[in-house]
XYZ file of C-alpha atoms in Angstrom:
689
model
C 0.140 -0.413 -0.033
C 0.982 3.772 -0.939
C 0.022 6.373 0.883
C -0.579 10.149 -0.205
C 1.879 11.632 2.457
C 4.589 10.120 0.470
C 4.656 10.835 -2.857
C 2.402 14.731 -2.403
C 5.725 16.661 -2.319
C 6.394 15.205 -5.799
C 2.918 14.901 -6.724
C 2.332 18.797 -6.407
C 5.018 19.734 -8.373
C 3.701 17.608 -11.251
C 0.319 18.807 -11.016
C 1.726 22.468 -11.309
C 3.699 21.460 -14.494
C 0.406 19.792 -16.168
C -1.755 22.558 -15.157
C -0.014 25.066 -15.461
C -0.953 26.963 -11.890
C -0.537 26.002 -8.689
C -3.231 23.377 -7.048
C -3.037 21.730 -3.496
C -2.983 17.858 -3.117
C -4.950 17.103 -0.328
C -6.640 13.972 1.294
C -10.308 13.417 0.159
C -11.018 13.599 3.874
C -9.500 17.569 4.144
C -11.965 18.407 2.101
C -14.522 21.499 3.529
C -17.002 22.314 1.286
C -20.353 21.251 1.578
C -21.411 20.205 -1.804
C -20.030 16.113 -2.175
C -17.402 15.384 -3.665
C -18.141 14.081 -7.326
C -16.350 10.981 -7.533
C -13.172 8.627 -6.286
C -10.654 12.025 -6.865
C -12.375 14.919 -7.200
C -11.245 18.259 -7.177
C -12.742 21.867 -6.255
C -11.676 25.687 -7.569
C -7.718 24.985 -6.253
C -7.565 21.844 -5.473
C -6.778 17.985 -6.170
C -8.690 15.411 -3.553
C -7.082 11.960 -3.583
C -7.612 8.917 -1.056
C -5.509 8.983 0.905
C -4.280 5.373 0.206
C -4.098 2.759 -2.594
C -3.233 -0.690 -2.930
C 0.145 -1.710 -4.474
C 3.727 0.233 -4.312
C 3.612 2.237 -7.389
C 3.674 6.029 -6.865
C 2.270 6.571 -10.354
C -1.047 5.436 -9.555
C -1.529 9.038 -7.655
C 0.148 10.543 -11.026
C -2.785 9.179 -12.937
C -5.365 9.881 -10.420
C -4.184 13.501 -10.668
C -3.572 13.848 -14.139
C -7.067 12.954 -14.536
C -8.366 15.756 -12.693
C -6.088 17.990 -14.307
C -6.919 17.156 -17.766
C -10.897 17.961 -16.751
C -9.139 21.654 -16.542
C -7.125 21.092 -19.832
C -9.465 19.788 -21.666
C -13.015 21.805 -21.255
C -14.951 19.154 -19.097
C -15.810 22.580 -16.810
C -16.585 24.579 -19.976
C -19.734 22.611 -20.896
C -22.670 25.791 -21.956
C -26.221 25.451 -22.656
C -25.883 27.740 -26.355
C -23.321 24.892 -27.327
C -26.217 22.130 -26.141
C -28.825 24.179 -28.331
C -26.393 24.522 -31.195
C -25.920 20.845 -31.694
C -29.807 20.550 -32.655
C -30.624 17.606 -30.105
C -33.650 17.436 -28.130
C -31.809 16.009 -24.873
C -34.006 14.172 -22.445
C -36.898 11.116 -22.378
C -39.050 12.785 -19.761
C -42.427 14.008 -20.879
C -41.794 17.327 -19.472
C -38.563 17.576 -20.686
C -39.445 20.945 -22.107
C -41.207 22.538 -20.036
C -39.833 25.228 -17.532
C -40.634 23.202 -14.758
C -38.840 20.016 -15.645
C -35.729 21.498 -16.778
C -35.259 23.347 -13.365
C -34.549 26.450 -15.390
C -33.056 28.666 -12.264
C -30.040 30.301 -14.472
C -27.639 29.270 -10.926
C -27.810 25.304 -11.540
C -25.024 24.527 -14.074
C -25.668 23.501 -17.387
C -24.472 19.529 -16.790
C -26.839 19.487 -13.954
C -29.933 21.001 -15.503
C -28.849 18.554 -18.875
C -29.144 15.359 -16.583
C -33.070 16.683 -15.171
C -34.250 16.638 -18.652
C -34.107 12.223 -18.357
C -36.266 9.801 -16.005
C -33.499 8.415 -15.083
C -31.281 11.001 -14.216
C -28.394 8.748 -12.756
C -28.268 6.601 -15.753
C -27.367 9.571 -18.006
C -25.017 10.962 -15.727
C -22.889 7.916 -15.205
C -22.925 7.092 -18.688
C -21.938 10.951 -19.882
C -18.538 10.068 -16.951
C -17.698 7.158 -18.766
C -17.442 8.581 -22.234
C -15.687 12.261 -20.620
C -13.409 9.530 -18.696
C -13.032 8.267 -22.062
C -12.299 11.010 -23.902
C -10.356 12.872 -21.303
C -7.846 9.751 -20.674
C -7.092 9.669 -25.067
C -6.699 13.437 -25.046
C -4.528 13.395 -22.233
C -1.886 10.133 -23.590
C -2.066 11.784 -27.287
C -0.601 15.332 -25.612
C 1.656 13.006 -23.323
C 2.653 9.819 -24.600
C 4.900 8.956 -21.666
C 1.749 8.513 -19.515
C 0.413 5.872 -21.663
C 2.307 3.051 -19.708
C 1.296 4.451 -15.876
C -2.500 4.533 -17.683
C -2.678 0.964 -19.188
C -1.054 -0.358 -15.771
C -3.190 1.932 -13.691
C -6.435 0.521 -15.595
C -5.387 -3.417 -15.912
C -4.811 -3.075 -11.704
C -8.097 -1.655 -10.713
C -10.476 -3.390 -13.167
C -11.302 -6.346 -13.635
C -13.019 -6.060 -16.967
C -9.945 -4.361 -18.369
C -7.513 -6.586 -16.850
C -9.525 -9.638 -19.016
C -9.361 -7.728 -21.997
C -6.644 -8.373 -24.708
C -5.739 -4.369 -26.005
C -4.309 -5.527 -29.183
C -8.270 -5.909 -30.273
C -9.235 -2.333 -30.962
C -8.979 -0.330 -34.695
C -6.017 1.627 -35.078
C -7.879 5.070 -34.683
C -9.267 4.022 -30.778
C -5.995 4.591 -28.480
C -6.032 1.608 -25.397
C -5.814 3.360 -22.801
C -8.909 5.006 -23.417
C -10.999 1.819 -24.198
C -9.754 0.606 -21.140
C -11.267 3.016 -19.817
C -14.810 2.855 -21.351
C -14.530 -0.562 -20.629
C -13.313 -0.516 -16.910
C -16.172 2.638 -16.488
C -19.395 0.588 -18.452
C -17.846 -2.288 -16.454
C -18.518 -0.581 -12.877
C -22.121 1.082 -14.368
C -22.863 -2.829 -15.011
C -21.949 -3.990 -11.386
C -23.906 -1.377 -9.199
C -24.854 -2.483 -6.063
C -27.969 -1.585 -6.004
C -30.196 -4.381 -6.860
C -33.171 -2.801 -9.301
C -30.715 -0.873 -11.372
C -28.688 -3.980 -11.568
C -31.849 -5.547 -12.964
C -32.416 -3.028 -15.460
C -28.801 -3.486 -16.499
C -28.188 -7.216 -16.843
C -26.927 -8.407 -19.711
C -26.971 -5.740 -21.448
C -24.081 -4.500 -23.850
C -22.707 -1.272 -25.308
C -20.485 -1.595 -28.426
C -16.927 -0.019 -27.261
C -14.936 -0.370 -29.989
C -17.709 1.967 -32.302
C -18.157 4.170 -29.017
C -14.794 4.726 -28.635
C -13.673 5.839 -31.961
C -15.097 9.261 -32.099
C -13.861 10.220 -28.674
C -10.195 9.327 -29.532
C -10.063 12.083 -32.361
C -8.038 15.529 -31.659
C -11.380 17.638 -31.648
C -13.798 15.750 -29.763
C -15.141 18.072 -27.121
C -16.959 17.705 -23.964
C -20.263 18.074 -26.308
C -19.152 14.488 -27.967
C -19.229 13.028 -24.505
C -22.554 14.391 -23.967
C -24.315 13.212 -27.709
C -22.765 9.745 -26.984
C -24.216 9.532 -23.515
C -27.507 10.755 -25.065
C -28.052 7.829 -27.682
C -26.839 5.358 -25.291
C -29.228 6.282 -22.783
C -31.918 5.679 -25.514
C -30.205 2.807 -26.270
C -30.253 1.019 -23.118
C -33.763 2.474 -22.292
C -35.069 1.165 -25.360
C -33.311 -2.775 -25.274
C -33.811 -2.938 -21.728
C -37.538 -1.494 -21.527
C -36.564 0.648 -19.362
C -39.287 3.206 -20.001
C -41.963 1.373 -18.392
C -39.977 1.870 -15.103
C -40.980 5.503 -14.956
C -44.804 6.154 -15.800
C -45.272 8.872 -18.413
C -47.113 10.979 -15.693
C -44.478 10.706 -13.839
C -43.460 13.872 -12.140
C -40.163 15.869 -13.095
C -36.834 14.670 -11.443
C -36.272 15.932 -7.813
C -33.126 18.588 -7.794
C -30.390 16.038 -6.592
C -27.787 17.396 -4.567
C -25.186 19.279 -6.686
C -21.665 17.887 -6.608
C -18.126 19.185 -6.899
C -18.000 18.608 -10.157
C -20.964 20.772 -10.622
C -19.727 23.496 -8.878
C -17.006 23.790 -10.929
C -19.135 24.175 -13.831
C -20.498 27.469 -12.408
C -17.047 28.479 -11.212
C -15.699 28.549 -15.079
C -19.497 30.642 -15.583
C -18.987 32.985 -13.141
C -15.517 34.110 -15.316
C -18.054 34.794 -18.010
C -20.104 36.568 -15.918
C -17.635 38.691 -14.506
C -16.275 39.664 -18.157
C -19.961 40.608 -18.958
C -20.006 43.059 -15.847
C -16.766 44.365 -17.194
C -17.724 44.949 -20.656
C -21.392 46.640 -18.999
C -19.362 48.985 -16.613
C -17.108 50.102 -20.113
C -20.499 51.061 -21.943
C -22.089 53.113 -18.923
C -18.957 54.682 -18.655
C -18.316 55.270 -21.933
C -21.526 56.867 -22.165
C -21.449 58.893 -19.101
C -18.239 60.412 -20.593
C -19.653 60.947 -23.707
C -19.476 65.323 -24.307
C -22.250 66.659 -27.303
C -19.488 67.950 -28.999
C -18.524 64.420 -29.884
C -21.898 62.732 -31.218
C -20.540 63.214 -34.838
C -17.247 61.426 -34.127
C -19.515 58.817 -32.097
C -21.569 58.341 -35.026
C -19.045 57.857 -37.838
C -16.961 55.302 -34.803
C -20.374 53.352 -34.781
C -20.858 54.451 -31.304
C -24.284 55.519 -30.540
C -24.896 59.664 -31.683
C -28.071 60.219 -28.869
C -26.942 62.701 -26.108
C -28.103 61.332 -23.420
C -31.515 63.090 -22.240
C -31.416 65.301 -18.536
C -32.869 62.813 -16.136
C -32.489 59.233 -17.964
C -30.866 57.166 -15.923
C -27.952 54.946 -18.476
C -28.727 51.821 -16.297
C -32.008 51.566 -17.508
C -31.413 52.407 -21.419
C -28.544 49.782 -21.367
C -31.052 47.298 -19.385
C -33.508 48.024 -22.600
C -30.991 48.359 -25.168
C -29.101 44.891 -24.224
C -31.075 42.803 -21.733
C -28.269 43.782 -19.062
C -29.591 45.679 -15.500
C -26.043 46.430 -14.280
C -27.381 46.212 -10.562
C -29.109 42.716 -11.100
C -25.972 41.439 -12.225
C -23.675 42.717 -9.430
C -26.489 41.208 -7.042
C -26.126 37.896 -9.203
C -22.117 37.626 -8.888
C -22.151 38.113 -5.361
C -24.754 35.553 -4.521
C -22.617 33.522 -6.614
C -19.424 33.964 -5.616
C -21.101 33.624 -2.050
C -22.851 30.563 -2.727
C -18.887 28.886 -4.421
C -17.300 29.786 -1.428
C -20.051 27.497 0.797
C -19.851 24.497 -1.644
C -16.405 24.502 -2.235
C -14.561 26.078 0.789
C -12.259 28.326 1.154
C -10.569 29.504 -1.745
C -6.735 29.768 -1.564
C -5.219 29.613 -5.012
C -2.161 32.347 -4.109
C -1.556 30.200 -1.110
C 1.450 27.776 -0.866
C 0.416 23.999 0.944
C 3.468 21.933 3.004
C 3.300 19.216 5.386
C 4.805 18.432 8.745
C 5.371 16.347 11.178
C 3.866 16.581 14.508
C 5.580 14.859 17.808
C 2.636 12.745 19.511
C 4.012 12.667 23.280
C 1.608 10.160 24.397
C 3.023 7.954 21.701
C 6.792 8.535 21.682
C 6.809 9.295 18.293
C 5.872 11.599 15.121
C 3.321 11.536 13.319
C 4.730 11.676 9.631
C 3.087 14.887 7.617
C 0.631 15.439 10.083
C -0.111 19.190 9.793
C -0.653 20.723 6.039
C 0.778 24.891 6.453
C -0.632 26.920 3.574
C 1.894 30.149 3.206
C 0.444 33.003 1.707
C 1.733 37.147 1.759
C -0.195 39.333 4.019
C -1.876 41.402 1.553
C -1.864 44.987 2.882
C -5.628 46.170 4.645
C -6.849 49.065 2.726
C -7.956 50.273 6.275
C -5.523 50.273 8.014
C -2.844 53.454 7.468
C 0.360 52.543 7.697
C 1.874 56.365 8.369
C -0.273 56.018 11.732
C 1.998 53.111 12.671
C 4.564 54.557 11.598
C 4.264 57.522 13.620
C 3.408 55.322 16.538
C 6.910 53.855 16.518
C 8.922 57.062 16.051
C 9.664 57.614 19.469
C 11.000 54.187 19.981
C 12.829 53.621 16.723
C 16.495 56.280 17.843
C 16.562 54.219 20.653
C 16.172 50.582 19.132
C 18.713 52.169 16.681
C 21.299 52.965 19.519
C 21.264 49.355 21.243
C 21.466 47.880 18.203
C 24.563 49.901 16.484
C 26.532 48.783 19.707
C 26.596 45.498 18.256
C 29.935 44.046 17.264
C 30.830 42.380 14.615
C 31.593 38.631 14.957
C 34.992 38.715 14.466
C 38.580 38.955 12.354
C 39.852 36.724 9.994
C 43.842 37.563 9.042
C 44.237 37.548 5.257
C 47.321 36.169 3.747
C 49.636 35.923 0.371
C 48.727 39.864 -0.155
C 51.196 42.281 -1.226
C 50.232 44.862 1.551
C 49.306 44.336 4.604
C 50.129 44.920 8.463
C 52.878 42.408 9.011
C 54.905 39.267 7.874
C 53.705 36.274 6.899
C 56.925 34.020 7.828
C 55.523 31.510 5.816
C 55.446 33.154 3.115
C 58.773 35.145 3.323
C 60.704 31.340 3.976
C 58.827 30.205 0.896
C 60.154 33.322 -0.849
C 63.757 33.282 0.168
C 64.185 29.305 -0.962
C 62.743 30.382 -4.326
C 65.283 33.295 -4.760
C 68.180 30.338 -3.742
C 66.846 27.651 -6.003
C 66.836 30.399 -8.552
C 63.317 30.913 -9.037
C 61.251 34.198 -9.170
C 60.733 34.194 -5.675
C 56.462 35.547 -4.615
C 56.487 38.997 -3.465
C 52.529 37.971 -1.619
C 54.699 38.124 1.675
C 52.411 39.971 3.764
C 49.090 39.397 5.496
C 46.455 41.435 6.832
C 43.503 41.058 9.935
C 40.501 42.289 8.313
C 37.482 42.167 9.616
C 34.843 39.221 8.969
C 31.285 40.441 7.406
C 28.690 39.861 9.208
C 26.748 37.080 7.698
C 23.783 36.785 10.403
C 19.497 36.314 9.309
C 16.560 36.918 11.890
C 12.933 35.527 11.767
C 10.886 37.041 13.905
C 7.410 34.732 13.686
C 4.973 36.844 15.096
C 1.795 35.144 16.807
C -1.770 36.200 15.468
C -4.529 34.499 17.511
C -7.555 35.461 18.244
C -6.427 36.727 22.150
C -4.226 38.801 20.464
C -7.007 41.296 20.118
C -7.308 41.630 24.139
C -5.881 44.820 25.848
C -2.500 45.146 26.808
C -2.556 45.235 30.856
C 0.362 47.172 32.365
C 1.939 46.571 35.533
C 0.277 49.982 36.879
C -3.453 48.278 35.295
C -2.340 44.822 37.157
C -2.159 46.786 40.769
C -5.197 48.321 40.551
C -6.914 45.111 40.046
C -5.458 43.383 43.283
C -6.074 46.744 45.303
C -8.381 45.641 48.321
C -11.990 46.477 47.185
C -12.941 48.060 50.585
C -10.107 50.753 49.734
C -11.904 51.561 46.731
C -14.997 54.227 47.222
C -18.369 53.303 46.763
C -20.548 53.246 43.627
C -23.876 55.232 43.396
C -26.290 52.644 42.657
C -28.811 54.563 41.815
C -26.546 57.325 39.623
C -23.577 55.361 38.270
C -21.811 58.356 36.859
C -20.048 60.920 39.176
C -22.261 62.831 41.640
C -20.366 66.238 40.729
C -22.425 68.517 38.169
C -19.414 70.756 36.885
C -17.177 67.713 35.942
C -16.950 67.143 32.662
C -16.644 63.333 31.172
C -14.340 62.685 28.261
C -14.741 59.018 26.204
C -13.025 56.577 27.591
C -9.936 56.044 25.627
C -9.353 52.848 22.857
C -6.680 50.598 24.949
C -4.062 49.493 23.429
C -4.473 45.654 21.922
C -1.524 42.942 22.067
C -1.281 42.691 18.308
C -0.779 46.289 18.502
C 2.150 46.243 20.414
C 3.778 43.446 18.455
C 2.814 45.610 14.938
C 4.751 48.646 16.631
C 8.031 46.559 17.853
C 8.392 44.729 14.640
C 8.124 48.037 12.628
C 10.791 49.769 14.822
C 12.802 46.587 14.848
C 12.713 46.692 10.914
C 13.732 49.778 10.625
C 16.643 49.494 12.979
C 17.718 46.149 11.033
C 17.782 47.896 7.941
C 19.899 50.840 8.969
C 22.380 47.902 10.547
C 22.539 46.010 7.315
C 21.623 42.627 8.790
C 18.845 40.242 6.679
C 15.555 39.423 8.355
C 12.164 38.053 8.214
C 8.653 38.634 9.915
C 5.933 36.221 9.308
C 2.820 35.634 11.368
C 0.611 32.282 12.170
C -2.612 31.344 12.971
C -5.432 28.936 11.657
C -7.304 25.917 12.814
C -7.134 22.337 12.946
C -3.880 20.460 12.033
C -5.614 21.009 7.803
C -5.435 24.761 8.346
C -2.365 26.008 9.947
C -1.666 29.845 8.506
C 1.444 31.035 7.693
C 1.331 35.099 6.496
C 4.512 36.836 5.161
C 5.010 40.444 5.864
C 8.462 40.262 4.939
C 10.458 37.678 3.403
C 14.132 36.882 4.099
C 16.212 38.781 1.345
C 13.465 40.994 0.569
C 13.492 44.638 0.476
C 11.646 47.210 2.931
C 8.936 48.873 0.717
C 5.741 50.703 1.855
C 3.868 47.731 0.739
C 6.071 46.117 3.694
C 4.287 48.494 6.096
C 1.216 48.180 5.073
C 2.048 44.619 5.202
C 3.077 44.685 9.105
C 0.043 47.415 9.686
C -2.563 45.035 8.332
C -1.421 42.677 10.616
C -4.247 41.192 12.587
C -5.963 38.651 14.984
C -7.360 35.707 13.588
C -7.992 32.440 15.056
C -5.730 29.822 16.660
C -1.942 28.669 17.915
C -0.310 26.048 16.331
C 2.943 26.728 16.744
C 4.779 23.522 15.759
C 4.148 23.568 11.940
C 5.112 27.456 12.032
C 8.463 26.906 13.542
C 9.083 23.978 12.020
C 8.288 26.086 8.280
C 10.164 28.600 9.635
C 12.922 26.651 10.435
C 13.131 25.779 6.532
C 13.062 29.476 5.293
C 16.413 30.284 7.731
C 17.852 26.913 6.262
C 17.170 28.061 2.915
C 19.049 31.489 3.519
C 22.262 30.072 3.361
C 23.693 32.303 6.443
C 26.231 31.292 8.645
C 24.115 32.929 11.701
C 20.926 32.199 12.040
C 18.015 33.792 14.815
C 14.473 33.023 15.139
C 12.877 34.725 17.434
C 8.416 34.349 18.636
C 6.322 36.817 19.926
C 3.344 35.324 21.284
C 0.811 36.004 24.017
C -0.116 32.655 25.324
C 0.580 29.140 25.200
C 0.268 26.893 22.038
C -3.476 25.559 21.289
C -5.894 24.405 18.778
C -8.821 22.626 18.529
C -7.311 19.297 17.464
C -3.982 19.912 19.629
C -4.094 17.148 21.265
C -6.307 14.001 21.925
C -8.557 15.871 24.453
C -9.704 19.284 23.729
C -8.218 21.585 25.906
C -5.384 19.861 27.539
C -2.179 21.913 26.547
C 0.295 18.958 27.198
C 0.438 17.728 23.817
C 0.896 21.595 21.922
C 3.438 22.102 24.506
C 5.358 19.278 23.874
C 4.867 19.528 20.312
C 6.113 23.055 20.488
C 9.655 22.259 22.589
C 10.295 19.581 20.179
C 10.174 21.728 16.608
C 12.336 24.191 18.969
C 14.823 21.563 19.781
C 14.856 20.732 15.981
C 15.848 24.444 15.004
C 18.408 24.302 17.751
C 20.254 20.702 16.702
C 20.204 22.730 12.617
C 22.127 25.387 14.231
C 19.377 27.665 14.724
C 19.676 30.281 18.055
C 15.617 30.545 19.098
C 14.540 33.117 21.842
C 10.732 33.110 23.249
C 8.851 36.477 24.017
C 5.341 36.875 25.678
C 3.146 38.789 27.924
C 1.428 35.955 29.135
C 1.852 36.942 33.022
C 1.788 33.133 33.037
C 4.237 32.266 30.839
C 6.767 30.496 33.518
C 4.691 27.512 33.833
C 4.580 26.594 30.062
C 7.657 28.133 28.619
C 9.947 26.465 31.381
C 9.150 23.049 29.072
C 9.362 24.509 26.151
C 13.041 25.796 26.547
C 15.625 26.711 28.784
C 15.233 29.866 31.213
C 17.910 31.913 29.016
C 15.811 32.020 26.032
C 12.515 32.883 27.149
C 11.226 36.236 28.351
C 8.357 37.390 29.774
C 7.382 41.147 29.926
C 4.926 43.062 32.125
C 4.813 46.496 30.666
C 3.746 47.532 26.867
C 6.201 50.468 26.705
C 8.786 47.238 27.502
C 8.419 44.893 24.211
C 10.112 46.926 21.752
C 13.043 47.420 24.269
C 13.382 43.732 25.559
C 13.094 42.845 21.634
C 16.109 44.836 20.152
C 17.946 43.574 23.759
C 17.652 39.892 22.778
C 18.217 40.532 19.410
C 21.723 42.527 20.415
C 22.281 39.444 22.760
C 21.935 36.660 20.332
C 23.518 38.128 17.444
C 26.676 39.394 19.618
C-alpha cells in the first residue's frame, strides 16, 4: 500500500507543471466544502482531492489520478454551456415534460450539466454514462498529448478493473487508443456492477459496442459535447433495449433536483468568469456613455457608437437594460450571490497560497505523526482600512533608541588574510618560501604580507508573530495589574442610583481605546525593521494562526532577502488577530526558511501572548500538554540545526509552560506595554553578538 503523504511533495510539483498553475494536493478527508465530492478522486477551485492510500506500491498510480483531474481543466470538461448544447440541434431528454420550464429547473444558477440530466427519467443513468464517455475522452486526449503517461494509464487500468484486465489491448481498431478503450470498458463495467439490486436488474445482460463508441472520442477535435451526445444516444439505446421506459410512468413528475456535486460547482465556477467579463463590458459601456460629450456626437456616429445625447434625468442603467437586456445592478447582485454560494459549496479558496506538510510530535505515543499538519503560506496583503503611516508615527519615539542599542553590536570577529602584497605584518611562511625560491634561482613570490580584516556579518533573523484571536485583548500594564489587586474595601463606594459622578460640574471624556496586544506587536516589529535596515542584517517577518491540523495559516509580511518597501509597512500594519495558535508547524516552516537562506548565523525570535493551543492540538480538547510538547520538540529541532531561538511573551503565567518549552535563558516575559520594543532589541543584540 502506498500513502498520499509519501508522494505529496513531488506530486504537487507534477500537478503544477501539468496544470500551469499551483493546485493543492489534499487527502479526500481534508475536504471542507459542503457540496459532495463527485468521485473517487475529485477537485475544487484550488485543490485536487485524492484518496489517502492506494493498494500496491506504484507511485505512478497517484500521478494518473491527479492527471485525470488536471485533464478536466485542460480539455474543457467544465466549459460545457447551454448555447453549445442548443447548437447541436438535439432534443435531449426523455421525460414527458422535458421541454417545459418546470422539468428542466431553468433557474440560471444551476450548472448546464445539472440542468441537462434533469431532463431524463433516469438522471443517474445519464450522468453515469456521461462520466464513462468523458473519462475515456480525457484519457485519450491525455495520452495523445503526453505519450510518456500511456504506460502508467495502462498499468493503472489493468490493476484496478477486472473487466479491463481481462480485455486484450490489441483488439481495438488503429484509430482507437487502448488506454481510452480500457477506460471505457472499466467505466461501463462499473456501471453494470452497481450494488443497487433494482438498477443491476435493469442493466443485466446489456452491452454497448465499445469499439464503435470509443472511436469518436479519440479524435483530437473531440470535445465535451461529443461525450454528451454519446451519453444521450447510449441512454436511449439502453432504455429501449431493456425496456427501462416502462419503469418510469409517463405521468411521473419531473425529476427532483439532486444535490449538486463538486463537479457541478466547478462548472458554475467557470461560468462565473463569463459573468464577470459581462459585467466588465457593461461597466465600460456605461462609463463611455457617461463621458460622451455632445460635441463628440458626430465623431461617435462615425466610429459606430451611439450618437444620441443622453437626455437629462434619464438613467443610463435603464437605457442599457432596455437596449441590451442587461441590468447592471441585477448582474452585480447575481455575481455576489454566486461567489457566496461557491465559497459555501467548495470551501475556502486559497489560489494564491502554497501548501506544505509537516510532522507533529505525539508526546503520548513517543513518536512523530508523519506529515500530520498542512500549512498554507501566503503573502500578508495590505488592509486598505489600515493606515501604515499612522503606525510609523507611533513607533518613531522608539526607533532611535532601538537603533542606538543595535549599533553597539560588535562584529562577529576578524580573519587574517594571507598572501597579500601589502599588509600590517609579514607572513613568516611566505617569506621563507620566497627566500628558498630565490636561492633555487626561481622568481620569488612577492606576496609575503598578511592583514587582519573584519569578518563580514553573515546573519539572518526570522521574527515569528502569533496572530491568534487572543491578541485582540487589551494590554495589561503593571499599573493596571496592581490596581486590580487593590482591596475593594479601599475603593470609593459606587452610587447604585447613578453610576456616573455626583458632581454636576465634572466634564466627562470618552474613555480612550485601550491598546491591544497585536498593536504592540506590530509597533515593535516595525521599530525593529527600521533599525535592522540601518544595521544591514537580513531578516524576515512572519505571522501564523489557523484552525485545525489541516489549516495552519502562515503569513509573510517581509520575506528573507526582500527589500523593505511601502508594501512591507502596510503588510505589518495589516497584521490582525485571527484564530488559534498551533506553533509547531509554524516553527518548523520558519526553520526551513532560515536553512534555505544560506547564512552562517541564524536566529528565530517568537512573539506570543499565550500557550500553544488549537482545536485538535492533542487527543483531548482543552488539554495543553500535547501542544507544549510538540512546540518544545520543534524548538529542539531548530536548535539542533544550528538556529538560535528565543521566545518573548506578554502572558504573565508564561513561566508555567515556557519553562517546559525551552531553557530559562531562552525566553522572556514582559510585564508592561512599553517593555516590548526595548526587550526585543535587547534580545536581538544578545543573540547576534
